[in-house]
Amino acid sequence: MTDIFDLASLRSEFPVTKRMLYLDSAHQTPMATPVRAALAEFLVEGNESAGPKPVWVRRVETARENVAQFLNASPGEIAFTKNTSEGLNIAANAMPLIAGDNVLMIEGDHPNNAYAWLNLRSKGVEVRFVKLGDTEVANAATFAPHIDARTKVISLSHVTFHAGQRHDVADIGKLCASKGVYLVVDVMQSIGVLPLDVKQLGVSVLAAGVHKGLLTPQGLGILYVKDGLDELKPAYIAMSSLANPPDDYIARPDDMAPRKDAGRFEMGNYNLPDLHALSAAIELINKAGTANIEQHVLALGDRLISHLDELGVKLVGPRSRTERVHIYVLDLPVAEWMEYFTQNQVRASPERGGIRISFGLFNSLEDVDRLASLIKERHKQTSRSQAVEQID
Ligand SMILES: Cc1ncc(COP(=O)(O)O)c(C=O)c1O
């Protein structure tokens, strides 16, 4: 155990930890018991009272307040979407970009981010990819030499899924503010794992889904749009996006002004079950505290790195504490190691550079030690069979 929070009681909310060594929170987190209970309660309400929709809709607003507080934003800056991709596409299509403008990204960033911007090439918008090694993190200096008079947007992941780099978004935010460039950040990997403060980060737009650090099943996304960016216009319109939706449900062609707040980007009915789950998940996360979760997963990372050094296994991403969080890619041949881990009830992910180990708030130092002893065991097996081959 690390002594940062009451891990034993938190871990007991994740029954999956009794069945397997779950080291794959960057893929999706296992469902916690309070989240399951919130979903079950929603199902009972739907089943037994045909859905108290006004109550559910009120709870959507509570969830919005919870999310806003979580990000140090105001509720009017939060829209609910389907996932990260939808949020990033909303952002890309809302920006006042014209032919000849350019968008800066990191080469190899998540394709769901890249495609949202690459799709604007049909309008004559250029996407420029900046190169960055797997052990490096992006900061203002990474982008500054690439900015010109037609650079309108920088878009990147906060924490990368493929090497675990934690980019210095606050530094990039300062650069964007000084150059009048929008900053769009995919926080899918960092939300719920690190404290996120939109003001401190200096972002224009944040997008995420809920199925990783936010401990909620797939199908719901969060979009933060900074207050006052009125020039960001929704590409799609539904009643829910309008400032004055018609009470009689008859469309008014002469009154289609969008809402002023981030709700202008929302489309129709919500994912109500997931919103119930999300409020329960945020309550659980707040009990632990994101600053504590960050310290906890960093401590697990420290332990993992010291094991890897002893075992002679290279880390694909950065080693420094300020440049990583909960994602660690081990430079091991993917096919054989994935098979070995699966046989030993270890859940991890195959990644570009090796095997991705990622921690959640429920993981323990003992989990890390168990992983290390499995790697050691496999190394022993391999050297034994190599010795036998040499004798043969
Ligand atoms: C950085 C990043 N962005 C986005 C996604 C997923 O996008 P979406 O929420 O649209 O499925 C992932 C992983 O699933 C990710 O790691």
Tab-separated table of N, CA, C and O in Angstrom, residues 108-155:
chain	number	residue	atom	x	y	z
A	108	GLY	N	1.718	11.621	-34.483
A	108	GLY	CA	1.479	10.367	-33.760
A	108	GLY	C	0.514	10.503	-32.602
A	108	GLY	O	0.279	9.543	-31.870
A	109	ASP	N	-0.079	11.703	-32.418
A	109	ASP	CA	-1.086	11.872	-31.356
A	109	ASP	C	-2.298	10.990	-31.693
A	109	ASP	O	-2.389	10.430	-32.799
A	110	HIS	N	-3.237	10.894	-30.768
A	110	HIS	CA	-4.358	9.970	-30.962
A	110	HIS	C	-5.088	10.263	-32.279
A	110	HIS	O	-5.418	11.418	-32.562
A	111	PRO	N	-5.345	9.237	-33.073
A	111	PRO	CA	-5.988	9.474	-34.377
A	111	PRO	C	-7.353	10.156	-34.266
A	111	PRO	O	-7.739	10.899	-35.165
A	112	ASN	N	-8.053	9.929	-33.156
A	112	ASN	CA	-9.366	10.582	-33.017
A	112	ASN	C	-9.225	12.097	-32.914
A	112	ASN	O	-10.148	12.833	-33.242
A	113	ASN	N	-8.095	12.560	-32.451
A	113	ASN	CA	-7.831	13.995	-32.455
A	113	ASN	C	-7.390	14.418	-33.860
A	113	ASN	O	-7.940	15.362	-34.440
A	114	ALA	N	-6.438	13.687	-34.420
A	114	ALA	CA	-5.884	14.070	-35.730
A	114	ALA	C	-6.974	14.125	-36.811
A	114	ALA	O	-7.053	15.096	-37.573
A	115	TYR	N	-7.838	13.121	-36.853
A	115	TYR	CA	-8.831	13.083	-37.939
A	115	TYR	C	-9.799	14.265	-37.878
A	115	TYR	O	-10.246	14.768	-38.899
A	116	ALA	N	-10.143	14.692	-36.660
A	116	ALA	CA	-11.085	15.809	-36.533
A	116	ALA	C	-10.540	17.043	-37.265
A	116	ALA	O	-11.290	17.777	-37.917
A	117	TRP	N	-9.219	17.243	-37.185
A	117	TRP	CA	-8.606	18.419	-37.823
A	117	TRP	C	-8.266	18.132	-39.274
A	117	TRP	O	-8.420	19.011	-40.139
A	118	LEU	N	-7.794	16.914	-39.560
A	118	LEU	CA	-7.461	16.574	-40.953
A	118	LEU	C	-8.688	16.696	-41.860
A	118	LEU	O	-8.576	17.030	-43.035
A	119	ASN	N	-9.858	16.479	-41.277
A	119	ASN	CA	-11.099	16.584	-42.042
A	119	ASN	C	-11.334	18.011	-42.547
A	119	ASN	O	-12.095	18.225	-43.479
A	120	LEU	N	-10.667	18.987	-41.918
A	120	LEU	CA	-10.845	20.390	-42.336
A	120	LEU	C	-9.996	20.718	-43.568
A	120	LEU	O	-10.082	21.831	-44.095
A	121	ARG	N	-9.173	19.750	-43.994
A	121	ARG	CA	-8.372	20.022	-45.194
A	121	ARG	C	-9.265	20.282	-46.407
A	121	ARG	O	-8.887	20.980	-47.329
A	122	SER	N	-10.494	19.710	-46.376
A	122	SER	CA	-11.424	19.954	-47.495
A	122	SER	C	-11.820	21.437	-47.568
A	122	SER	O	-12.270	21.908	-48.599
A	123	LYS	N	-11.628	22.178	-46.476
A	123	LYS	CA	-11.914	23.630	-46.479
A	123	LYS	C	-10.653	24.441	-46.762
A	123	LYS	O	-10.653	25.656	-46.621
A	124	GLY	N	-9.538	23.732	-46.999
A	124	GLY	CA	-8.277	24.441	-47.263
A	124	GLY	C	-7.470	24.728	-46.010
A	124	GLY	O	-6.500	25.490	-46.040
A	125	VAL	N	-7.866	24.128	-44.870
A	125	VAL	CA	-7.105	24.318	-43.622
A	125	VAL	C	-5.941	23.322	-43.612
A	125	VAL	O	-6.112	22.152	-43.961
A	126	GLU	N	-4.770	23.813	-43.217
A	126	GLU	CA	-3.583	22.945	-43.210
A	126	GLU	C	-3.357	22.384	-41.805
A	126	GLU	O	-3.518	23.121	-40.815
A	127	VAL	N	-3.000	21.108	-41.711
A	127	VAL	CA	-2.647	20.531	-40.409
A	127	VAL	C	-1.141	20.252	-40.435
A	127	VAL	O	-0.661	19.544	-41.320
A	128	ARG	N	-0.438	20.848	-39.495
A	128	ARG	CA	1.022	20.657	-39.444
A	128	ARG	C	1.377	19.795	-38.249
A	128	ARG	O	0.990	20.114	-37.121
A	129	PHE	N	2.109	18.724	-38.512
A	129	PHE	CA	2.495	17.814	-37.429
A	129	PHE	C	3.919	18.115	-36.969
A	129	PHE	O	4.849	18.125	-37.772
A	130	VAL	N	4.045	18.340	-35.681
A	130	VAL	CA	5.357	18.605	-35.085
A	130	VAL	C	5.899	17.282	-34.549
A	130	VAL	O	5.170	16.532	-33.896
A	131	LYS	N	7.176	17.009	-34.831
A	131	LYS	CA	7.763	15.726	-34.391
A	131	LYS	C	8.188	15.803	-32.922
A	131	LYS	O	8.679	16.841	-32.465
A	132	LEU	N	8.018	14.695	-32.227
A	132	LEU	CA	8.417	14.629	-30.808
A	132	LEU	C	8.760	13.178	-30.479
A	132	LEU	O	7.986	12.268	-30.822
A	133	GLY	N	9.896	12.962	-29.825
A	133	GLY	CA	10.272	11.594	-29.452
A	133	GLY	C	9.390	11.079	-28.316
A	133	GLY	O	8.800	11.872	-27.576
A	134	ASP	N	9.337	9.748	-28.162
A	134	ASP	CA	8.479	9.136	-27.133
A	134	ASP	C	8.906	9.492	-25.706
A	134	ASP	O	8.106	9.413	-24.781
A	135	THR	N	10.199	9.838	-25.528
A	135	THR	CA	10.646	10.170	-24.167
A	135	THR	C	10.583	11.677	-23.901
A	135	THR	O	10.939	12.130	-22.819
A	136	GLU	N	10.123	12.429	-24.899
A	136	GLU	CA	10.058	13.890	-24.731
A	136	GLU	C	8.634	14.327	-24.432
A	136	GLU	O	7.683	13.654	-24.836
A	137	VAL	N	8.494	15.460	-23.758
A	137	VAL	CA	7.149	16.028	-23.578
A	137	VAL	C	7.077	17.385	-24.256
A	137	VAL	O	8.086	18.090	-24.362
A	138	ALA	N	5.866	17.714	-24.720
A	138	ALA	CA	5.686	18.981	-25.428
A	138	ALA	C	5.505	20.118	-24.437
A	138	ALA	O	4.843	19.952	-23.404
A	139	ASN	N	6.096	21.265	-24.766
A	139	ASN	CA	5.841	22.502	-24.017
A	139	ASN	C	5.782	23.638	-25.035
A	139	ASN	O	5.747	23.382	-26.248
A	140	ALA	N	5.811	24.878	-24.545
A	140	ALA	CA	5.691	26.014	-25.469
A	140	ALA	C	6.798	25.978	-26.522
A	140	ALA	O	6.560	26.260	-27.704
A	141	ALA	N	8.020	25.609	-26.099
A	141	ALA	CA	9.162	25.620	-27.032
A	141	ALA	C	8.977	24.612	-28.174
A	141	ALA	O	9.562	24.761	-29.246
A	142	THR	N	8.168	23.576	-27.927
A	142	THR	CA	7.923	22.579	-28.982
A	142	THR	C	7.169	23.223	-30.142
A	142	THR	O	7.423	22.927	-31.309
A	143	PHE	N	6.201	24.093	-29.793
A	143	PHE	CA	5.324	24.638	-30.833
A	143	PHE	C	5.782	25.996	-31.353
A	143	PHE	O	5.511	26.344	-32.509
A	144	ALA	N	6.446	26.779	-30.495
A	144	ALA	CA	6.747	28.182	-30.845
A	144	ALA	C	7.380	28.335	-32.232
A	144	ALA	O	6.936	29.199	-33.011
A	145	PRO	N	8.391	27.514	-32.602
A	145	PRO	CA	9.021	27.738	-33.911
A	145	PRO	C	8.090	27.467	-35.098
A	145	PRO	O	8.404	27.846	-36.219
A	146	HIS	N	6.974	26.808	-34.851
A	146	HIS	CA	6.079	26.415	-35.958
A	146	HIS	C	4.894	27.362	-36.121
A	146	HIS	O	4.082	27.196	-37.017
A	147	ILE	N	4.768	28.320	-35.205
A	147	ILE	CA	3.628	29.241	-35.267
A	147	ILE	C	3.923	30.352	-36.282
A	147	ILE	O	5.003	30.931	-36.263
A	148	ASP	N	2.956	30.599	-37.170
A	148	ASP	CA	3.082	31.769	-38.043
A	148	ASP	C	1.773	32.557	-37.999
A	148	ASP	O	0.886	32.240	-37.200
A	149	ALA	N	1.656	33.550	-38.857
A	149	ALA	CA	0.490	34.456	-38.800
A	149	ALA	C	-0.820	33.708	-39.068
A	149	ALA	O	-1.897	34.193	-38.691
A	150	ARG	N	-0.746	32.553	-39.721
A	150	ARG	CA	-1.978	31.815	-40.051
A	150	ARG	C	-2.229	30.645	-39.105
A	150	ARG	O	-3.114	29.835	-39.336
A	151	THR	N	-1.447	30.522	-38.033
A	151	THR	CA	-1.703	29.452	-37.051
A	151	THR	C	-2.851	29.889	-36.149
A	151	THR	O	-2.775	30.917	-35.485
A	152	LYS	N	-3.921	29.087	-36.140
A	152	LYS	CA	-5.102	29.470	-35.373
A	152	LYS	C	-5.363	28.536	-34.192
A	152	LYS	O	-6.049	28.914	-33.248
A	153	VAL	N	-4.862	27.318	-34.287
A	153	VAL	CA	-5.187	26.329	-33.254
A	153	VAL	C	-3.970	25.451	-32.959
A	153	VAL	O	-3.236	25.088	-33.878
A	154	ILE	N	-3.785	25.106	-31.677
A	154	ILE	CA	-2.897	23.990	-31.302
A	154	ILE	C	-3.802	22.961	-30.646
A	154	ILE	O	-4.622	23.307	-29.786
A	155	SER	N	-3.666	21.723	-31.084
A	155	SER	CA	-4.500	20.669	-30.484
A	155	SER	C	-3.618	19.480	-30.122
A	155	SER	O	-2.832	19.009	-30.953
